[in-house]
Amino acid sequence: SLGERRMYDLEVAIPTHNYILANGIITSNSHAGAYGYNSFITAYLKANYPEEFIVCALNLAAEDRYFERDKNGAPPGVKELEKEAARMGITILKRNINECTLDYRITRKKDVASGIPRSEIQPAIHCKGLSHRAAEDIVANRPYKSVRDFAEKTNPTFVDAEAAEALCDVKFFGTSKEKFMREFKTIR
């Protein structure tokens, strides 16, 4: 809208640090410098510490509870990061209720001299439909030998049928969802 408004003067004391864009907006290159610095550090970490970089990025993406999850229960970015890990020669292991923890973690680092051809990352237990409290309860009461063991060891206040279904949807158990849920609901 046209008219007068209170505005802030974006110009800095050194004229060579100001750029006037085609639309008349003044910008400062210090902002671009800050982004450049962050990009450099990120690229350095990814190139020199690839496993740590991917695990950190996955944990940040998995903890992002403010966005809707995709149809597989993953937060935005997790699938893309898992694909990037594969492109970098890092294996994301299969989800396993007895091995996954609250965070992604490195289980093996590539060491060709020791016969380890690829690094391996264990995924986190988080998924769509599973609360953080339910995830904590599941991890705290492991291991589980059967559906009955899982149903009896976990707290029904946190790990209900919806949570169990969520885990089945992303293949945390080695059985079909229908079979698992039928037995789970019979026990509970």
One Martini backbone bead per residue (centre of mass of N, CA, C, O) as a GRO file, in nm:
protein
  188
    1SER     BB    1   0.101   0.033   0.015
    2LEU     BB    2   0.049   0.361   0.024
    3GLY     BB    3   0.269   0.575   0.202
    4GLU     BB    4   0.354   0.620   0.528
    5ARG     BB    5   0.641   0.478   0.702
    6ARG     BB    6   0.814   0.315   0.929
    7MET     BB    7   1.166   0.288   0.898
    8TYR     BB    8   1.472   0.133   0.827
    9ASP     BB    9   1.814   0.179   0.814
   10LEU     BB   10   2.032  -0.036   0.621
   11GLU     BB   11   2.269   0.125   0.621
   12VAL     BB   12   2.607   0.140   0.618
   13ALA     BB   13   2.903   0.314   0.665
   14ILE     BB   14   2.990   0.136   0.414
   15PRO     BB   15   2.915   0.159   0.083
   16THR     BB   16   3.043  -0.127  -0.017
   17HIS     BB   17   2.809  -0.288   0.169
   18ASN     BB   18   2.600  -0.186  -0.039
   19TYR     BB   19   2.293  -0.286  -0.208
   20ILE     BB   20   2.103  -0.210  -0.496
   21LEU     BB   21   1.830  -0.319  -0.610
   22ALA     BB   22   1.603  -0.313  -0.866
   23ASN     BB   23   1.362  -0.255  -0.638
   24GLY     BB   24   1.529  -0.060  -0.412
   25ILE     BB   25   1.664  -0.246  -0.225
   26ILE     BB   26   1.862  -0.266   0.060
   27THR     BB   27   2.168  -0.444   0.102
   28SER     BB   28   2.388  -0.661   0.284
   29ASN     BB   29   2.684  -0.858   0.278
   30SER     BB   30   2.684  -0.976   0.570
   31HIS     BB   31   2.461  -1.178   0.531
   32ALA     BB   32   2.603  -1.347   0.315
   33GLY     BB   33   2.849  -1.412   0.492
   34ALA     BB   34   2.701  -1.585   0.700
   35TYR     BB   35   2.605  -1.800   0.499
   36GLY     BB   36   2.883  -1.878   0.393
   37TYR     BB   37   2.999  -1.979   0.659
   38ASN     BB   38   2.788  -2.201   0.713
   39SER     BB   39   2.841  -2.354   0.448
   40PHE     BB   40   3.136  -2.421   0.500
   41ILE     BB   41   3.104  -2.581   0.763
   42THR     BB   42   2.907  -2.791   0.656
   43ALA     BB   43   3.088  -2.900   0.427
   44TYR     BB   44   3.322  -2.987   0.608
   45LEU     BB   45   3.167  -3.190   0.785
   46LYS     BB   46   3.061  -3.370   0.553
   47ALA     BB   47   3.350  -3.442   0.435
   48ASN     BB   48   3.504  -3.526   0.728
   49TYR     BB   49   3.208  -3.613   0.892
   50PRO     BB   50   2.967  -3.795   0.768
   51GLU     BB   51   2.831  -3.956   0.997
   52GLU     BB   52   2.790  -3.724   1.199
   53PHE     BB   53   2.631  -3.542   1.012
   54ILE     BB   54   2.391  -3.732   0.951
   55VAL     BB   55   2.304  -3.788   1.242
   56CYS     BB   56   2.248  -3.497   1.318
   57ALA     BB   57   2.044  -3.432   1.095
   58LEU     BB   58   1.843  -3.660   1.168
   59ASN     BB   59   1.786  -3.572   1.460
   60LEU     BB   60   1.674  -3.295   1.389
   61ALA     BB   61   1.446  -3.394   1.202
   62ALA     BB   62   1.309  -3.595   1.409
   63GLU     BB   63   1.252  -3.358   1.631
   64ASP     BB   64   1.050  -3.224   1.435
   65ARG     BB   65   0.720  -3.144   1.567
   66TYR     BB   66   0.598  -2.897   1.369
   67PHE     BB   67   0.553  -3.110   1.147
   68GLU     BB   68   0.436  -3.297   0.923
   69ARG     BB   69   0.408  -3.611   0.820
   70ASP     BB   70   0.449  -3.855   0.627
   71LYS     BB   71   0.312  -4.155   0.515
   72ASN     BB   72   0.568  -4.302   0.685
   73GLY     BB   73   0.630  -4.099   0.949
   74ALA     BB   74   0.818  -3.884   0.844
   75PRO     BB   75   0.985  -3.622   0.857
   76PRO     BB   76   1.102  -3.369   0.715
   77GLY     BB   77   1.407  -3.496   0.553
   78VAL     BB   78   1.466  -3.793   0.626
   79LYS     BB   79   1.454  -3.933   0.350
   80GLU     BB   80   1.667  -3.753   0.218
   81LEU     BB   81   1.895  -3.822   0.421
   82GLU     BB   82   1.895  -4.129   0.367
   83LYS     BB   83   1.971  -4.098   0.068
   84GLU     BB   84   2.235  -3.943   0.118
   85ALA     BB   85   2.372  -4.165   0.276
   86ALA     BB   86   2.374  -4.372   0.046
   87ARG     BB   87   2.537  -4.191  -0.151
   88MET     BB   88   2.784  -4.189   0.075
   89GLY     BB   89   2.798  -4.502   0.189
   90ILE     BB   90   2.557  -4.523   0.399
   91THR     BB   91   2.394  -4.733   0.622
   92ILE     BB   92   2.058  -4.793   0.690
   93LEU     BB   93   1.912  -4.964   0.906
   94LYS     BB   94   1.685  -5.155   1.020
   95ARG     BB   95   1.409  -5.163   1.194
   96ASN     BB   96   1.433  -5.226   1.559
   97ILE     BB   97   1.297  -5.263   1.869
   98ASN     BB   98   1.583  -5.370   2.012
   99GLU     BB   99   1.787  -5.126   1.878
  100CYS     BB  100   1.640  -4.875   1.889
  101THR     BB  101   1.652  -4.543   1.970
  102LEU     BB  102   1.598  -4.204   2.024
  103ASP     BB  103   1.850  -4.206   1.831
  104TYR     BB  104   2.060  -4.170   1.607
  105ARG     BB  105   2.338  -4.405   1.524
  106ILE     BB  106   2.655  -4.520   1.528
  107THR     BB  107   2.773  -4.861   1.474
  108ARG     BB  108   2.962  -4.823   1.208
  109LYS     BB  109   3.279  -4.768   1.068
  110LYS     BB  110   3.462  -4.714   0.817
  111ASP     BB  111   3.719  -4.990   0.758
  112VAL     BB  112   3.899  -5.142   0.532
  113ALA     BB  113   4.133  -5.269   0.703
  114SER     BB  114   3.895  -5.423   0.889
  115GLY     BB  115   3.641  -5.495   0.686
  116ILE     BB  116   3.472  -5.215   0.662
  117PRO     BB  117   3.297  -5.087   0.389
  118ARG     BB  118   3.059  -4.959   0.575
  119SER     BB  119   2.862  -4.752   0.721
  120GLU     BB  120   2.643  -4.751   1.020
  121ILE     BB  121   2.292  -4.671   1.091
  122GLN     BB  122   2.074  -4.631   1.352
  123PRO     BB  123   1.764  -4.580   1.394
  124ALA     BB  124   1.508  -4.429   1.520
  125ILE     BB  125   1.192  -4.473   1.690
  126HIS     BB  126   1.060  -4.254   1.556
  127CYS     BB  127   0.705  -4.189   1.476
  128LYS     BB  128   0.408  -4.185   1.364
  129GLY     BB  129   0.207  -4.209   1.663
  130LEU     BB  130   0.464  -4.163   1.856
  131SER     BB  131   0.546  -4.081   2.147
  132HIS     BB  132   0.799  -3.992   2.344
  133ARG     BB  133   0.708  -4.154   2.595
  134ALA     BB  134   0.675  -4.423   2.447
  135ALA     BB  135   0.965  -4.447   2.348
  136GLU     BB  136   1.094  -4.452   2.628
  137ASP     BB  137   0.945  -4.708   2.730
  138ILE     BB  138   1.044  -4.905   2.515
  139VAL     BB  139   1.350  -4.871   2.564
  140ALA     BB  140   1.347  -4.935   2.882
  141ASN     BB  141   1.200  -5.248   2.829
  142ARG     BB  142   1.414  -5.398   2.709
  143PRO     BB  143   1.363  -5.677   2.569
  144TYR     BB  144   1.179  -5.844   2.299
  145LYS     BB  145   1.039  -6.171   2.218
  146SER     BB  146   0.733  -6.068   2.193
  147VAL     BB  147   0.422  -5.956   2.195
  148ARG     BB  148   0.370  -6.019   2.489
  149ASP     BB  149   0.620  -5.883   2.602
  150PHE     BB  150   0.551  -5.603   2.497
  151ALA     BB  151   0.267  -5.574   2.636
  152GLU     BB  152   0.376  -5.628   2.937
  153LYS     BB  153   0.622  -5.413   2.959
  154THR     BB  154   0.446  -5.191   2.870
  155ASN     BB  155   0.280  -4.893   2.908
  156PRO     BB  156  -0.059  -4.834   2.845
  157THR     BB  157  -0.055  -4.522   2.868
  158PHE     BB  158   0.161  -4.498   2.619
  159VAL     BB  159   0.128  -4.801   2.492
  160ASP     BB  160  -0.087  -4.833   2.255
  161ALA     BB  161  -0.247  -4.924   1.974
  162GLU     BB  162  -0.148  -4.677   1.813
  163ALA     BB  163   0.154  -4.720   1.867
  164ALA     BB  164   0.172  -5.008   1.752
  165GLU     BB  165   0.079  -4.932   1.467
  166ALA     BB  166   0.306  -4.733   1.405
  167LEU     BB  167   0.531  -4.948   1.421
  168CYS     BB  168   0.416  -5.131   1.199
  169ASP     BB  169   0.416  -4.925   0.959
  170VAL     BB  170   0.759  -4.912   0.995
  171LYS     BB  171   0.876  -5.204   1.060
  172PHE     BB  172   0.962  -5.309   1.373
  173PHE     BB  173   0.840  -5.583   1.297
  174GLY     BB  174   0.852  -5.939   1.188
  175THR     BB  175   0.541  -5.878   1.115
  176SER     BB  176   0.230  -5.842   1.066
  177LYS     BB  177   0.000  -5.616   1.153
  178GLU     BB  178  -0.246  -5.798   1.200
  179LYS     BB  179  -0.113  -6.007   1.385
  180PHE     BB  180  -0.002  -5.819   1.599
  181MET     BB  181  -0.271  -5.670   1.677
  182ARG     BB  182  -0.433  -5.914   1.761
  183GLU     BB  183  -0.245  -5.997   1.994
  184PHE     BB  184  -0.226  -5.729   2.146
  185LYS     BB  185  -0.539  -5.697   2.202
  186THR     BB  186  -0.570  -5.963   2.361
  187ILE     BB  187  -0.373  -5.887   2.594
  188ARG     BB  188  -0.502  -5.588   2.646
   0.00000   0.00000   0.00000
